[in-house]
């Protein structure tokens, strides 16, 4: 009984599970069919949209192709017209080449003339400026000329006065200077002669006397002192003579410079001024 009982339960459970399985399978099939129907509807909609899209593109492309064909035909016609115009333009250019070259040469020549024009214009402006400066300088020079003429008249008067007194002054100065130089030279020669005589006398005295070396040394020292004094006197006289000669020569140079400044030639003096050489020259 228990076995039959559990067999019945197991059969009932099996039937129940089988019914549930069938029910679930039926639900799954219904959902699957619903999804398939939806997918097919979606796919058909998408396919229709894509088909319409590509149909539109194809129609547009056909329209564009036809339009492009028309444009190509128009461009070919325009190209033919342009080729003809190009031929005409080339022919006209060939005909205008020579006038163009002549025009270019004319332009180059005109540009050169323009450069010369600007250069001449600038030179004219500079010349006007120089002319103004020159006119001002001329005015200043005229005024200076008048002043110089007045000064020249005064200088001529001074020159005449100097020329009157110049000869007398030169003669007097030359006479005084020459006389003084002559006296100094004679005095110098006299002192040299006296010195030579004293040296000869001293040598004779030393030779004649038999002095001891100490006395001879003393005499020699005194003689050297005397000779040094005489030499100093001679050098002083030579310096005085050199100063007098230099003063005379400076005076001559001053008078010659004055004559040159006043425009008096040196030949108009009537004599040649003598310049004394310095002692030793």
mmCIF file of C-alpha atoms in Angstrom:
data_model
loop_
_atom_site.group_PDB
_atom_site.id
_atom_site.type_symbol
_atom_site.label_atom_id
_atom_site.label_comp_id
_atom_site.label_asym_id
_atom_site.label_seq_id
_atom_site.Cartn_x
_atom_site.Cartn_y
_atom_site.Cartn_z
ATOM 1 C CA UNK A 1 0.000 0.000 0.000
ATOM 2 C CA UNK A 2 2.764 2.341 0.815
ATOM 3 C CA UNK A 3 4.471 1.501 -2.463
ATOM 4 C CA UNK A 4 1.192 2.051 -4.329
ATOM 5 C CA UNK A 5 0.646 5.248 -2.369
ATOM 6 C CA UNK A 6 4.064 6.645 -3.210
ATOM 7 C CA UNK A 7 3.727 5.455 -6.776
ATOM 8 C CA UNK A 8 0.525 7.446 -7.086
ATOM 9 C CA UNK A 9 2.169 10.486 -5.482
ATOM 10 C CA UNK A 10 5.141 10.177 -7.741
ATOM 11 C CA UNK A 11 2.840 9.833 -10.751
ATOM 12 C CA UNK A 12 0.865 12.862 -9.663
ATOM 13 C CA UNK A 13 4.097 14.826 -9.098
ATOM 14 C CA UNK A 14 5.371 13.724 -12.446
ATOM 15 C CA UNK A 15 2.149 14.830 -14.125
ATOM 16 C CA UNK A 16 2.256 18.137 -12.299
ATOM 17 C CA UNK A 17 5.876 18.736 -13.236
ATOM 18 C CA UNK A 18 5.182 17.698 -16.797
ATOM 19 C CA UNK A 19 2.253 20.112 -16.935
ATOM 20 C CA UNK A 20 4.387 22.900 -15.485
ATOM 21 C CA UNK A 21 7.142 22.100 -17.963
ATOM 22 C CA UNK A 22 4.722 22.211 -20.831
ATOM 23 C CA UNK A 23 3.267 25.449 -19.552
ATOM 24 C CA UNK A 24 6.684 27.044 -19.238
ATOM 25 C CA UNK A 25 7.659 25.729 -22.663
ATOM 26 C CA UNK A 26 4.487 27.202 -24.109
ATOM 27 C CA UNK A 27 5.185 30.535 -22.455
ATOM 28 C CA UNK A 28 8.757 30.454 -23.744
ATOM 29 C CA UNK A 29 7.537 29.663 -27.224
ATOM 30 C CA UNK A 30 5.007 32.499 -27.032
ATOM 31 C CA UNK A 31 7.689 34.957 -25.850
ATOM 32 C CA UNK A 32 10.065 33.679 -28.516
ATOM 33 C CA UNK A 33 7.433 34.047 -31.189
ATOM 34 C CA UNK A 34 6.596 37.536 -29.901
ATOM 35 C CA UNK A 35 10.284 38.534 -30.004
ATOM 36 C CA UNK A 36 10.671 37.007 -33.429
ATOM 37 C CA UNK A 37 7.607 38.902 -34.621
ATOM 38 C CA UNK A 38 8.995 42.116 -33.125
ATOM 39 C CA UNK A 39 12.435 41.514 -34.589
ATOM 40 C CA UNK A 40 10.953 40.736 -37.991
ATOM 41 C CA UNK A 41 8.829 43.880 -37.781
ATOM 42 C CA UNK A 42 11.829 45.926 -36.724
ATOM 43 C CA UNK A 43 13.984 44.377 -39.422
ATOM 44 C CA UNK A 44 11.307 44.971 -42.046
ATOM 45 C CA UNK A 45 10.999 48.612 -40.877
ATOM 46 C CA UNK A 46 14.761 49.083 -40.916
ATOM 47 C CA UNK A 47 15.025 47.363 -44.270
ATOM 48 C CA UNK A 48 12.261 49.580 -45.653
ATOM 49 C CA UNK A 49 14.017 52.678 -44.269
ATOM 50 C CA UNK A 50 17.355 51.570 -45.702
ATOM 51 C CA UNK A 51 15.701 50.717 -48.965
ATOM 52 C CA UNK A 52 14.023 54.115 -49.082
ATOM 53 C CA UNK A 53 17.318 55.810 -48.094
ATOM 54 C CA UNK A 54 19.289 54.103 -50.825
ATOM 55 C CA UNK A 55 16.463 54.656 -53.276
ATOM 56 C CA UNK A 56 16.601 58.354 -52.443
ATOM 57 C CA UNK A 57 20.410 58.335 -52.767
ATOM 58 C CA UNK A 58 20.162 56.501 -56.085
ATOM 59 C CA UNK A 59 17.570 58.968 -57.328
ATOM 60 C CA UNK A 60 19.669 61.898 -56.143
ATOM 61 C CA UNK A 61 22.784 60.398 -57.710
ATOM 62 C CA UNK A 62 20.944 59.903 -60.967
ATOM 63 C CA UNK A 63 19.735 63.486 -60.817
ATOM 64 C CA UNK A 64 23.277 64.647 -59.966
ATOM 65 C CA UNK A 65 24.738 62.553 -62.771
ATOM 66 C CA UNK A 66 22.285 64.052 -65.232
ATOM 67 C CA UNK A 67 23.071 67.527 -63.887
ATOM 68 C CA UNK A 68 26.809 66.849 -64.104
ATOM 69 C CA UNK A 69 26.372 65.585 -67.625
ATOM 70 C CA UNK A 70 24.616 68.804 -68.502
ATOM 71 C CA UNK A 71 27.355 70.788 -66.764
ATOM 72 C CA UNK A 72 30.023 68.796 -68.611
ATOM 73 C CA UNK A 73 28.284 69.621 -71.860
ATOM 74 C CA UNK A 74 28.111 73.266 -70.869
ATOM 75 C CA UNK A 75 31.799 73.194 -69.828
ATOM 76 C CA UNK A 76 32.747 71.607 -73.118
ATOM 77 C CA UNK A 77 30.873 74.335 -74.933
ATOM 78 C CA UNK A 78 32.510 76.996 -72.743
ATOM 79 C CA UNK A 79 35.895 75.317 -73.289
ATOM 80 C CA UNK A 80 35.367 75.487 -77.018
ATOM 81 C CA UNK A 81 34.416 79.152 -76.716
ATOM 82 C CA UNK A 82 37.433 79.786 -74.451
ATOM 83 C CA UNK A 83 39.754 77.980 -76.857
ATOM 84 C CA UNK A 84 38.492 80.220 -79.602
ATOM 85 C CA UNK A 85 38.886 83.281 -77.395
ATOM 86 C CA UNK A 86 42.352 82.014 -76.410
ATOM 87 C CA UNK A 87 43.316 81.750 -80.056
ATOM 88 C CA UNK A 88 41.984 85.269 -80.629
ATOM 89 C CA UNK A 89 43.855 86.568 -77.570
ATOM 90 C CA UNK A 90 47.081 84.854 -78.651
ATOM 91 C CA UNK A 91 46.711 86.395 -82.061
ATOM 92 C CA UNK A 92 46.051 89.803 -80.508
ATOM 93 C CA UNK A 93 49.013 89.343 -78.136
ATOM 94 C CA UNK A 94 51.198 88.463 -81.074
ATOM 95 C CA UNK A 95 49.987 91.563 -82.827
ATOM 96 C CA UNK A 96 50.510 93.700 -79.681
ATOM 97 C CA UNK A 97 53.985 92.335 -78.835
ATOM 98 C CA UNK A 98 55.827 94.883 -80.942
ATOM 99 C CA UNK A 99 53.787 97.887 -79.656
ATOM 100 C CA UNK A 100 54.243 96.548 -76.107
ATOM 101 C CA UNK A 101 57.995 96.356 -76.577
ATOM 102 C CA UNK A 102 58.021 99.881 -77.935
ATOM 103 C CA UNK A 103 55.876 101.024 -75.008
ATOM 104 C CA UNK A 104 58.230 99.312 -72.543
ATOM 105 C CA UNK A 105 61.233 101.008 -74.129
ATOM 106 C CA UNK A 106 59.367 104.313 -73.984
ATOM 107 C CA UNK A 107 58.543 103.679 -70.301
ATOM 108 C CA UNK A 108 62.200 102.879 -69.539
ATOM 109 C CA UNK A 109 63.307 106.045 -71.300
ATOM 110 C CA UNK A 110 60.687 108.088 -69.452
ATOM 111 C CA UNK A 111 61.803 106.552 -66.150
ATOM 112 C CA UNK A 112 65.391 107.586 -66.922
ATOM 113 C CA UNK A 113 64.167 111.083 -67.784
ATOM 114 C CA UNK A 114 62.182 111.089 -64.530
ATOM 115 C CA UNK A 115 65.294 110.135 -62.570
ATOM 116 C CA UNK A 116 67.249 112.899 -64.334
ATOM 117 C CA UNK A 117 64.363 115.274 -63.650
ATOM 118 C CA UNK A 118 64.407 114.541 -59.924
ATOM 119 C CA UNK A 119 68.190 114.780 -59.943
ATOM 120 C CA UNK A 120 68.094 118.098 -61.803
ATOM 121 C CA UNK A 121 65.342 119.323 -59.493
ATOM 122 C CA UNK A 122 67.411 118.458 -56.449
ATOM 123 C CA UNK A 123 70.485 120.043 -58.037
ATOM 124 C CA UNK A 124 68.410 123.152 -58.794
ATOM 125 C CA UNK A 125 67.258 123.345 -55.177
ATOM 126 C CA UNK A 126 70.843 122.898 -54.002
ATOM 127 C CA UNK A 127 71.988 125.546 -56.483
ATOM 128 C CA UNK A 128 69.322 127.947 -55.201
ATOM 129 C CA UNK A 129 70.449 127.299 -51.642
ATOM 130 C CA UNK A 130 74.111 127.793 -52.669
ATOM 131 C CA UNK A 131 73.079 130.922 -54.553
ATOM 132 C CA UNK A 132 71.440 132.347 -51.431
ATOM 133 C CA UNK A 133 74.525 131.485 -49.400
ATOM 134 C CA UNK A 134 76.759 132.941 -52.110
ATOM 135 C CA UNK A 135 74.678 136.123 -52.252
ATOM 136 C CA UNK A 136 74.967 136.464 -48.501
ATOM 137 C CA UNK A 137 78.699 135.786 -48.690
ATOM 138 C CA UNK A 138 78.983 138.301 -51.533
ATOM 139 C CA UNK A 139 77.196 140.891 -49.421
ATOM 140 C CA UNK A 140 79.486 140.118 -46.493
ATOM 141 C CA UNK A 141 82.532 140.197 -48.783
ATOM 142 C CA UNK A 142 81.487 143.555 -50.196
ATOM 143 C CA UNK A 143 81.196 144.921 -46.707
ATOM 144 C CA UNK A 144 84.540 143.386 -45.792
ATOM 145 C CA UNK A 145 85.975 144.789 -49.022
ATOM 146 C CA UNK A 146 84.878 148.269 -48.054
ATOM 147 C CA UNK A 147 86.336 147.813 -44.579
ATOM 148 C CA UNK A 148 89.549 146.391 -46.059
ATOM 149 C CA UNK A 149 89.790 149.296 -48.504
ATOM 150 C CA UNK A 150 89.565 151.717 -45.600
ATOM 151 C CA UNK A 151 92.141 149.693 -43.670
ATOM 152 C CA UNK A 152 94.283 149.466 -46.800
ATOM 153 C CA UNK A 153 94.293 153.214 -47.171
ATOM 154 C CA UNK A 154 95.352 153.545 -43.549
ATOM 155 C CA UNK A 155 97.987 150.810 -43.994
ATOM 156 C CA UNK A 156 99.303 152.563 -47.117
ATOM 157 C CA UNK A 157 99.740 155.732 -45.103
ATOM 158 C CA UNK A 158 101.515 153.774 -42.355
ATOM 159 C CA UNK A 159 103.611 151.992 -44.999
ATOM 160 C CA UNK A 160 104.670 155.313 -46.512
ATOM 161 C CA UNK A 161 105.645 156.576 -43.075
ATOM 162 C CA UNK A 162 107.521 153.355 -42.304
ATOM 163 C CA UNK A 163 109.182 153.380 -45.701
ATOM 164 C CA UNK A 164 110.416 156.931 -45.096
ATOM 165 C CA UNK A 165 111.918 155.988 -41.713
ATOM 166 C CA UNK A 166 112.979 152.426 -42.563
ATOM 167 C CA UNK A 167 116.172 153.187 -44.519
ATOM 168 C CA UNK A 168 117.488 155.563 -41.882
ATOM 169 C CA UNK A 169 116.670 153.119 -39.070
ATOM 170 C CA UNK A 170 118.319 150.194 -40.892
ATOM 171 C CA UNK A 171 121.503 152.186 -41.545
ATOM 172 C CA UNK A 172 121.714 153.393 -37.964
ATOM 173 C CA UNK A 173 121.100 149.936 -36.513
ATOM 174 C CA UNK A 174 123.599 148.321 -38.910
ATOM 175 C CA UNK A 175 126.225 150.931 -38.077
ATOM 176 C CA UNK A 176 125.690 150.561 -34.331
ATOM 177 C CA UNK A 177 125.589 146.789 -34.467
ATOM 178 C CA UNK A 178 128.560 146.494 -36.788
ATOM 179 C CA UNK A 179 130.607 148.892 -34.716
ATOM 180 C CA UNK A 180 129.757 147.037 -31.506
ATOM 181 C CA UNK A 181 130.521 143.646 -33.107
ATOM 182 C CA UNK A 182 133.808 145.016 -34.422
ATOM 183 C CA UNK A 183 134.771 146.290 -30.972
ATOM 184 C CA UNK A 184 133.849 142.977 -29.352
ATOM 185 C CA UNK A 185 135.837 140.980 -31.943
ATOM 186 C CA UNK A 186 138.858 143.245 -31.567
ATOM 187 C CA UNK A 187 138.637 142.978 -27.784
ATOM 188 C CA UNK A 188 138.367 139.186 -28.073
ATOM 189 C CA UNK A 189 141.358 138.972 -30.436
ATOM 190 C CA UNK A 190 143.336 141.257 -28.099
ATOM 191 C CA UNK A 191 142.583 139.080 -25.120
ATOM 192 C CA UNK A 192 143.551 135.961 -27.071
ATOM 193 C CA UNK A 193 146.836 137.619 -28.093
ATOM 194 C CA UNK A 194 147.552 138.659 -24.501
ATOM 195 C CA UNK A 195 146.749 135.148 -23.346
ATOM 196 C CA UNK A 196 149.166 133.646 -25.839
ATOM 197 C CA UNK A 197 151.872 136.107 -24.810
ATOM 198 C CA UNK A 198 151.298 135.315 -21.117
ATOM 199 C CA UNK A 199 151.502 131.594 -21.828
ATOM 200 C CA UNK A 200 154.790 132.077 -23.704
ATOM 201 C CA UNK A 201 156.203 134.276 -20.935
ATOM 202 C CA UNK A 202 155.116 131.781 -18.315
ATOM 203 C CA UNK A 203 156.732 128.929 -20.128
ATOM 204 C CA UNK A 204 159.961 130.935 -20.478
ATOM 205 C CA UNK A 205 159.911 131.859 -16.788
ATOM 206 C CA UNK A 206 159.304 128.278 -15.776
ATOM 207 C CA UNK A 207 162.089 127.105 -18.060
ATOM 208 C CA UNK A 208 164.513 129.773 -16.826
ATOM 209 C CA UNK A 209 163.818 129.310 -13.131
ATOM 210 C CA UNK A 210 164.603 126.169 -11.274
ATOM 211 C CA UNK A 211 161.553 126.060 -8.982
ATOM 212 C CA UNK A 212 160.760 123.136 -6.779
ATOM 213 C CA UNK A 213 157.781 121.004 -7.707
ATOM 214 C CA UNK A 214 155.561 122.430 -4.908
ATOM 215 C CA UNK A 215 156.164 126.025 -5.988
ATOM 216 C CA UNK A 216 155.700 125.032 -9.608
ATOM 217 C CA UNK A 217 152.421 123.404 -8.689
ATOM 218 C CA UNK A 218 151.324 126.542 -6.839
ATOM 219 C CA UNK A 219 152.190 128.727 -9.804
ATOM 220 C CA UNK A 220 150.440 126.320 -12.129
ATOM 221 C CA UNK A 221 147.276 126.491 -9.998
ATOM 222 C CA UNK A 222 147.370 130.267 -9.976
ATOM 223 C CA UNK A 223 147.961 130.249 -13.708
ATOM 224 C CA UNK A 224 145.025 127.911 -14.190
ATOM 225 C CA UNK A 225 142.864 130.222 -12.093
ATOM 226 C CA UNK A 226 143.906 133.171 -14.210
ATOM 227 C CA UNK A 227 143.306 131.189 -17.391
ATOM 228 C CA UNK A 228 139.875 130.075 -16.172
ATOM 229 C CA UNK A 229 138.985 133.675 -15.394
ATOM 230 C CA UNK A 230 140.177 134.782 -18.812
ATOM 231 C CA UNK A 231 138.270 131.918 -20.463
ATOM 232 C CA UNK A 232 135.133 132.913 -18.582
ATOM 233 C CA UNK A 233 135.624 136.484 -19.788
ATOM 234 C CA UNK A 234 136.071 135.218 -23.354
ATOM 235 C CA UNK A 235 132.932 133.078 -23.119
ATOM 236 C CA UNK A 236 131.002 136.047 -21.713
ATOM 237 C CA UNK A 237 132.199 138.227 -24.587
ATOM 238 C CA UNK A 238 131.272 135.513 -27.087
ATOM 239 C CA UNK A 239 127.786 135.250 -25.554
ATOM 240 C CA UNK A 240 127.395 139.032 -25.761
ATOM 241 C CA UNK A 241 128.517 138.960 -29.382
ATOM 242 C CA UNK A 242 126.062 136.126 -30.161
ATOM 243 C CA UNK A 243 123.202 138.034 -28.498
ATOM 244 C CA UNK A 244 124.021 141.164 -30.474
ATOM 245 C CA UNK A 245 124.193 139.195 -33.745
ATOM 246 C CA UNK A 246 120.905 137.445 -32.958
ATOM 247 C CA UNK A 247 119.213 140.752 -32.098
ATOM 248 C CA UNK A 248 120.479 142.219 -35.376
ATOM 249 C CA UNK A 249 119.255 139.223 -37.403
ATOM 250 C CA UNK A 250 115.881 139.203 -35.583
ATOM 251 C CA UNK A 251 115.508 142.910 -36.361
ATOM 252 C CA UNK A 252 116.209 142.211 -40.044
ATOM 253 C CA UNK A 253 113.655 139.381 -40.121
ATOM 254 C CA UNK A 254 111.081 141.619 -38.414
ATOM 255 C CA UNK A 255 111.609 144.418 -40.965
ATOM 256 C CA UNK A 256 111.433 141.938 -43.857
ATOM 257 C CA UNK A 257 108.187 140.474 -42.435
ATOM 258 C CA UNK A 258 106.728 143.970 -42.093
ATOM 259 C CA UNK A 259 107.729 144.813 -45.669
ATOM 260 C CA UNK A 260 106.143 141.576 -46.910
ATOM 261 C CA UNK A 261 102.970 142.257 -44.874
ATOM 262 C CA UNK A 262 102.701 145.766 -46.369
ATOM 263 C CA UNK A 263 103.374 144.457 -49.867
ATOM 264 C CA UNK A 264 106.740 146.243 -50.303
ATOM 265 C CA UNK A 265 109.273 144.226 -52.324
ATOM 266 C CA UNK A 266 112.706 143.857 -50.689
ATOM 267 C CA UNK A 267 114.346 145.067 -53.895
ATOM 268 C CA UNK A 268 112.835 148.545 -53.361
ATOM 269 C CA UNK A 269 115.235 149.206 -50.432
ATOM 270 C CA UNK A 270 118.098 150.039 -52.764
ATOM 271 C CA UNK A 271 120.594 147.980 -50.715
ATOM 272 C CA UNK A 272 121.001 144.459 -49.334
ATOM 273 C CA UNK A 273 120.836 144.241 -45.496
ATOM 274 C CA UNK A 274 123.735 142.197 -44.047
ATOM 275 C CA UNK A 275 123.039 139.461 -41.522
ATOM 276 C CA UNK A 276 125.965 138.743 -39.176
ATOM 277 C CA UNK A 277 126.936 135.131 -38.671
ATOM 278 C CA UNK A 278 127.087 133.836 -35.122
ATOM 279 C CA UNK A 279 130.522 133.312 -33.594
ATOM 280 C CA UNK A 280 131.902 129.957 -34.561
ATOM 281 C CA UNK A 281 129.939 129.783 -37.813
#
